PDB file of C-alpha atoms in Angstrom:
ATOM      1  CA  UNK A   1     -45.304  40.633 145.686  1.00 59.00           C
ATOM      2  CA  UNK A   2     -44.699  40.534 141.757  1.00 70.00           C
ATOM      3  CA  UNK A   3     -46.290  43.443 139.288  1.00 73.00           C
ATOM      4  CA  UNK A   4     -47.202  41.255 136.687  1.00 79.00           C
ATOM      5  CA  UNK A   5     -48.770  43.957 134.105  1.00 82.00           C
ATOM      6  CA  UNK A   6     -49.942  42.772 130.611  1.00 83.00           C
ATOM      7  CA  UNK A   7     -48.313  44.916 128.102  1.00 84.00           C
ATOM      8  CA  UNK A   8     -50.746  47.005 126.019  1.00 86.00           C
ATOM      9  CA  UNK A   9     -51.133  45.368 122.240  1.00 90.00           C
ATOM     10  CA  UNK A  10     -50.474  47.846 119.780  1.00 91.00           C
ATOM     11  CA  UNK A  11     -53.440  47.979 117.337  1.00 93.00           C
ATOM     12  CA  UNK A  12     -54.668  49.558 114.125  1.00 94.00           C
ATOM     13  CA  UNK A  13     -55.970  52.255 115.587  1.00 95.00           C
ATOM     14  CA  UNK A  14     -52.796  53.590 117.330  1.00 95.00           C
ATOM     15  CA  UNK A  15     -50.858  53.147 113.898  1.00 97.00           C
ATOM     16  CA  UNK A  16     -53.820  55.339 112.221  1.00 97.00           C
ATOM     17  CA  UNK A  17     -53.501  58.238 114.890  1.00 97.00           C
ATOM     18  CA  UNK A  18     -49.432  57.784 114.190  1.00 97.00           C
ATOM     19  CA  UNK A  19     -50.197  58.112 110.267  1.00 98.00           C
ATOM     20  CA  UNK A  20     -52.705  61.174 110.968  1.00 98.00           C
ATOM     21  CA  UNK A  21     -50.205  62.683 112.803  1.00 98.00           C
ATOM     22  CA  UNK A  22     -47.176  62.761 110.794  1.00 98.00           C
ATOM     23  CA  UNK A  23     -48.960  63.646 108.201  1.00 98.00           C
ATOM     24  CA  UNK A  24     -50.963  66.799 109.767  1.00 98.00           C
ATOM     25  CA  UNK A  25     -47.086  68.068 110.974  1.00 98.00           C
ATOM     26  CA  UNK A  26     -45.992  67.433 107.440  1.00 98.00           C
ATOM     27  CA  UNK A  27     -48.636  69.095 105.963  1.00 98.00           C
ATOM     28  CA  UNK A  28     -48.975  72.086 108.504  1.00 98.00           C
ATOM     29  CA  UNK A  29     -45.240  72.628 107.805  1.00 98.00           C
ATOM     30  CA  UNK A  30     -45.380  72.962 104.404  1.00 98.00           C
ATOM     31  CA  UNK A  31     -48.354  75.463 104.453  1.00 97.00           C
ATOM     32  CA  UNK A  32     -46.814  77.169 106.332  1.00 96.00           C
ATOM     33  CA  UNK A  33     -43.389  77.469 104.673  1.00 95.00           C
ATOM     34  CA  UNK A  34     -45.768  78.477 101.378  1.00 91.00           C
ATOM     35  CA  UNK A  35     -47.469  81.328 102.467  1.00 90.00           C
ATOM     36  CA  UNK A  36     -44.158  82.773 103.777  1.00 88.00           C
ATOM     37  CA  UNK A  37     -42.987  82.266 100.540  1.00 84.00           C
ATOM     38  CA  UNK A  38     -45.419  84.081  98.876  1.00 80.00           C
ATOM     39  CA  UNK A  39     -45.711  86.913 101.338  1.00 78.00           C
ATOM     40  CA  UNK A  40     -42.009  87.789 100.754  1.00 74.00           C
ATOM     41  CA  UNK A  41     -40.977  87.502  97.036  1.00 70.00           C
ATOM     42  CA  UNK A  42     -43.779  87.424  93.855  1.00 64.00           C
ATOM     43  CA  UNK A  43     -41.363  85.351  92.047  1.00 67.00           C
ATOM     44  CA  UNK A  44     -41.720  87.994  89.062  1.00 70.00           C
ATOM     45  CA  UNK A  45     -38.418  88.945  86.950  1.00 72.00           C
ATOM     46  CA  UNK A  46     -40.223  90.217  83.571  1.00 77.00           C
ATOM     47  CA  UNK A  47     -43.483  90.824  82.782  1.00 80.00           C
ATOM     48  CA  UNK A  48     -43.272  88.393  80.016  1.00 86.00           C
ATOM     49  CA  UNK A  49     -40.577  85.905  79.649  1.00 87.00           C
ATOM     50  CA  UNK A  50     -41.264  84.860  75.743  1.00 91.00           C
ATOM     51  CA  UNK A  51     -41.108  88.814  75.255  1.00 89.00           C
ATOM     52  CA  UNK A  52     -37.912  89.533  77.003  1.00 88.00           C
ATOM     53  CA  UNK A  53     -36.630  86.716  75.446  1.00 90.00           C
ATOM     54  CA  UNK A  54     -37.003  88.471  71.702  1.00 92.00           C
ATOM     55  CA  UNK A  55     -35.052  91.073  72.867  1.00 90.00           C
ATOM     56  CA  UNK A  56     -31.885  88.870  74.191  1.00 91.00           C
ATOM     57  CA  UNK A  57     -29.906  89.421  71.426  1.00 93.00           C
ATOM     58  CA  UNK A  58     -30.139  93.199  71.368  1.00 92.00           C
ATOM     59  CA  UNK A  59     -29.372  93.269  74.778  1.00 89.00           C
ATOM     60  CA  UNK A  60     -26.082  91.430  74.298  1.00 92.00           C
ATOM     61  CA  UNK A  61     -25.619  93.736  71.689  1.00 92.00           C
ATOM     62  CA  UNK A  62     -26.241  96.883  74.235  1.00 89.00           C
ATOM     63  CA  UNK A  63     -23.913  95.347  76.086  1.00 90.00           C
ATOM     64  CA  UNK A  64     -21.034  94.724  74.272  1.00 92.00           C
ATOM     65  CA  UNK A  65     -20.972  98.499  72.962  1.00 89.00           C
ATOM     66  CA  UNK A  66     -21.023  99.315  76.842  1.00 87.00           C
ATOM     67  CA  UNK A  67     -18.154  97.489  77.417  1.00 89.00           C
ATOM     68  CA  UNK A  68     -16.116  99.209  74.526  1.00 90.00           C
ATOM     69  CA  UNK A  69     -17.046 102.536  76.499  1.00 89.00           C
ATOM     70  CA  UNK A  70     -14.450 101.564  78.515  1.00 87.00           C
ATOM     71  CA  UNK A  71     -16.763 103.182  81.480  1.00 88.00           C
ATOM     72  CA  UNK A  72     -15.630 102.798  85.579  1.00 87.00           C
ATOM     73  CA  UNK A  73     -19.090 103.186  87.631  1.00 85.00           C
ATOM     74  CA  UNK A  74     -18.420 103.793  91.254  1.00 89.00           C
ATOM     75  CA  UNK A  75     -21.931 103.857  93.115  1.00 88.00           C
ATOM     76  CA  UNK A  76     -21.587 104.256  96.608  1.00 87.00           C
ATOM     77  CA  UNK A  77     -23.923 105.696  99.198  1.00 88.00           C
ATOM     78  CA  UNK A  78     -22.276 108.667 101.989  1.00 87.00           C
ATOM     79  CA  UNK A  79     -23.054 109.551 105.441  1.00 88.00           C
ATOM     80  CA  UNK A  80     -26.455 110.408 104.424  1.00 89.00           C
ATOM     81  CA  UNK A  81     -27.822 107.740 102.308  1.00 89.00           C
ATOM     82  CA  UNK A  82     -27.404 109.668  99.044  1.00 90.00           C
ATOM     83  CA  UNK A  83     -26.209 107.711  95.943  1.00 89.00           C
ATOM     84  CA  UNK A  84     -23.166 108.912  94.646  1.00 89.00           C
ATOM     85  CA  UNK A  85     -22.011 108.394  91.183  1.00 89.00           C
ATOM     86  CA  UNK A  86     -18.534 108.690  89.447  1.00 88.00           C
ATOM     87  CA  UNK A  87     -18.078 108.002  86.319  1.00 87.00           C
ATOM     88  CA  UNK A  88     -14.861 107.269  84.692  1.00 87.00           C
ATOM     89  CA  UNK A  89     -12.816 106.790  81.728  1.00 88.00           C
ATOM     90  CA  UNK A  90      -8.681 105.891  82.219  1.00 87.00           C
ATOM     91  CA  UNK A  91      -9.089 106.769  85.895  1.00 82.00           C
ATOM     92  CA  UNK A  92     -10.142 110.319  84.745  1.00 84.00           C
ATOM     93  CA  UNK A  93     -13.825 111.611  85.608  1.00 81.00           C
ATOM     94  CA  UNK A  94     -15.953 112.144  82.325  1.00 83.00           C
ATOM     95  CA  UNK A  95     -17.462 115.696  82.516  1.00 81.00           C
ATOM     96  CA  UNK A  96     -21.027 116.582  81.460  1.00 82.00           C
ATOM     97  CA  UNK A  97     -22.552 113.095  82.632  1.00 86.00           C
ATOM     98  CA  UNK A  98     -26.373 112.804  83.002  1.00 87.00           C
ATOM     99  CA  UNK A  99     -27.927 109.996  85.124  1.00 89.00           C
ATOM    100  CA  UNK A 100     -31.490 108.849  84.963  1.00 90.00           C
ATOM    101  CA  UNK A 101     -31.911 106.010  87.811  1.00 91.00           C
ATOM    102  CA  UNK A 102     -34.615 104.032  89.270  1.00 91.00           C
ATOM    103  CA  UNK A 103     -34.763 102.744  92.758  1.00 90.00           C
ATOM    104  CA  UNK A 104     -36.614  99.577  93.333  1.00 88.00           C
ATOM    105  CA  UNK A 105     -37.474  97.363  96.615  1.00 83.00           C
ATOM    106  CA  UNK A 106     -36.070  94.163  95.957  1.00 75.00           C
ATOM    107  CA  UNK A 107     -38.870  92.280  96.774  1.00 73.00           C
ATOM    108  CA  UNK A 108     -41.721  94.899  95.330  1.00 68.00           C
ATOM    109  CA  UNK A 109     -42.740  95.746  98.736  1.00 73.00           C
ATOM    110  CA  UNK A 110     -42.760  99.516  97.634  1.00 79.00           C
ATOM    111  CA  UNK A 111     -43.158 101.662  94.790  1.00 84.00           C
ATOM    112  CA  UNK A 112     -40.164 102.318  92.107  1.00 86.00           C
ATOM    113  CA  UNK A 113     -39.266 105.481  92.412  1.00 87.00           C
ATOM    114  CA  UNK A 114     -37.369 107.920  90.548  1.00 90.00           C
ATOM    115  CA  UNK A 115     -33.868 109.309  91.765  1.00 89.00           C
ATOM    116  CA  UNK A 116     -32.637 113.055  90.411  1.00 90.00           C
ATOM    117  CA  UNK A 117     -28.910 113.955  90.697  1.00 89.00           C
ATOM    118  CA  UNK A 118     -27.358 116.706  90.970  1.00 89.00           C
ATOM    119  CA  UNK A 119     -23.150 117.895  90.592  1.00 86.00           C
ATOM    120  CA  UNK A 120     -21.385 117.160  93.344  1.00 84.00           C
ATOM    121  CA  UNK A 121     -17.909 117.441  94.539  1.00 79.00           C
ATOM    122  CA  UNK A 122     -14.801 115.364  92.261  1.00 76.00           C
ATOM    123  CA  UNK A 123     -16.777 115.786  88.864  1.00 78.00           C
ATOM    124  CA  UNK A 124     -19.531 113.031  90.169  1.00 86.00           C
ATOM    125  CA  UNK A 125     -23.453 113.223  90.426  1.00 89.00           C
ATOM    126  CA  UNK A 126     -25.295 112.948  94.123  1.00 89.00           C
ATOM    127  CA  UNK A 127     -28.651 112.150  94.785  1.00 90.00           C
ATOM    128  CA  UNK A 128     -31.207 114.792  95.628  1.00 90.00           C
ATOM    129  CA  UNK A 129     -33.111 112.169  97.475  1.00 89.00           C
ATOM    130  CA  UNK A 130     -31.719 109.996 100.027  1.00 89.00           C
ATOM    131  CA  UNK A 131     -32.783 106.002 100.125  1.00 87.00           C
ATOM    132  CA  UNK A 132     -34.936 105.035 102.993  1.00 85.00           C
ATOM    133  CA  UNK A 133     -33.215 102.367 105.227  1.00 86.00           C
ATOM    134  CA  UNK A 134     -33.174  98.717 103.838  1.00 82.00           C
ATOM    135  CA  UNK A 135     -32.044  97.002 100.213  1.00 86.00           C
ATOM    136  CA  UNK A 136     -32.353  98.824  97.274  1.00 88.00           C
ATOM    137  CA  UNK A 137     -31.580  97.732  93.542  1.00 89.00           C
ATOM    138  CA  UNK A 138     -30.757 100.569  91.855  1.00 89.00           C
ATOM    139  CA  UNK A 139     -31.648 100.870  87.525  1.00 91.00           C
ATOM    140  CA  UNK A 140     -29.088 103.462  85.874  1.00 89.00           C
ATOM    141  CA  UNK A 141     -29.144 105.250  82.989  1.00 91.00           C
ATOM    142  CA  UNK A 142     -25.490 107.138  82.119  1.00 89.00           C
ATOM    143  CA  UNK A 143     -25.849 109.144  79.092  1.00 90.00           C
ATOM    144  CA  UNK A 144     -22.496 111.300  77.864  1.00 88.00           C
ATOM    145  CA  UNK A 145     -23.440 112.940  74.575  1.00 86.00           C
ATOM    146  CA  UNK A 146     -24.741 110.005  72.390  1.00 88.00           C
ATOM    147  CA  UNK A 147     -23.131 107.029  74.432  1.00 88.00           C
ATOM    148  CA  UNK A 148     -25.225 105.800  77.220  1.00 87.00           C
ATOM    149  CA  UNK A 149     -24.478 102.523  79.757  1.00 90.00           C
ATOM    150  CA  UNK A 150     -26.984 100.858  81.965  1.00 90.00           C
ATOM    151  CA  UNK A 151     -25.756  99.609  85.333  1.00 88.00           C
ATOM    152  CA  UNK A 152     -27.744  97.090  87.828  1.00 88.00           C
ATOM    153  CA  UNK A 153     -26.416  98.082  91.512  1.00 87.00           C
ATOM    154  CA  UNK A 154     -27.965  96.298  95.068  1.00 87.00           C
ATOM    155  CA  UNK A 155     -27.103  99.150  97.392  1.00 86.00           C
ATOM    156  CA  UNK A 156     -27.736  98.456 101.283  1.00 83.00           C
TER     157      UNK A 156
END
């Protein structure tokens, strides 16, 4: 006895559901992929790009008089998640520092906040406030009688 089965023809209608198909994955993919996108990062940098980009020059400026400071910032956090500061000229600590600093969630899931500091042992500045667990970008302000640096530091 021979199975002698016609094969099945292959018609418009299968290559429509194949069409509707990859194209619902393709589509439910990238919806997908976008809202995690924009549930994790704003995509924000400044508040205004054509402002911040008036004030380029100046900050080059800022910068290069930083530099001649001739400044060493070590910003490291201890045991218990305070931010400690030294601040250094030719390997010596500078005396009489004051630090204004901002913490920030990387992604803006929480509030800046402010950090105070106060003297701590080896001539540097600890944080009153410890950081909660997670990344941090910490904004400082060093000011040393009239000089002052800014420093940008991801702390973890």
């Amino acid at each position: 006895m021979t199975d002698t089965r016609k094969p099945k023809k292959f018609t418009g209608w299968h290559m429509t559901a194949i069409l509707v198909a990859f194209f619902a994955v393709v589509m439910t993919v990238n919806f997908t992929m976008a809202r995690f996108a924009m549930s994790t990062f704003g995509g924000k940098v400044v508040e205004n790009s054509y402002v911040a980009s008036q004030h380029y020059n100046e900050w080059l400026k800022r910068a290069d008089a930083q530099d001649r400071l001739g400044w060493d910032a070590r910003i490291t956090l201890d045991a218990g998640r305070h931010v400690l500061l030294a601040i250094r000229k030719n390997d010596v600590p500078l005396d009489g520092v004051r630090a204004a600093a901002t913490i920030h969630h990387p992604v803006g899931r929480v509030a800046p906040a402010a950090l105070r500091f106060e003297p701590a042992a080896g001539g540097g500045l600890r944080s009153v406030e410890p950081l909660a667990i997670g990344r941090w970008r910490l904004d400082l302000i060093v000011r040393h009688g009239t000089a002052e640096a800014r420093y940008r530091e991801d702390l973890q």
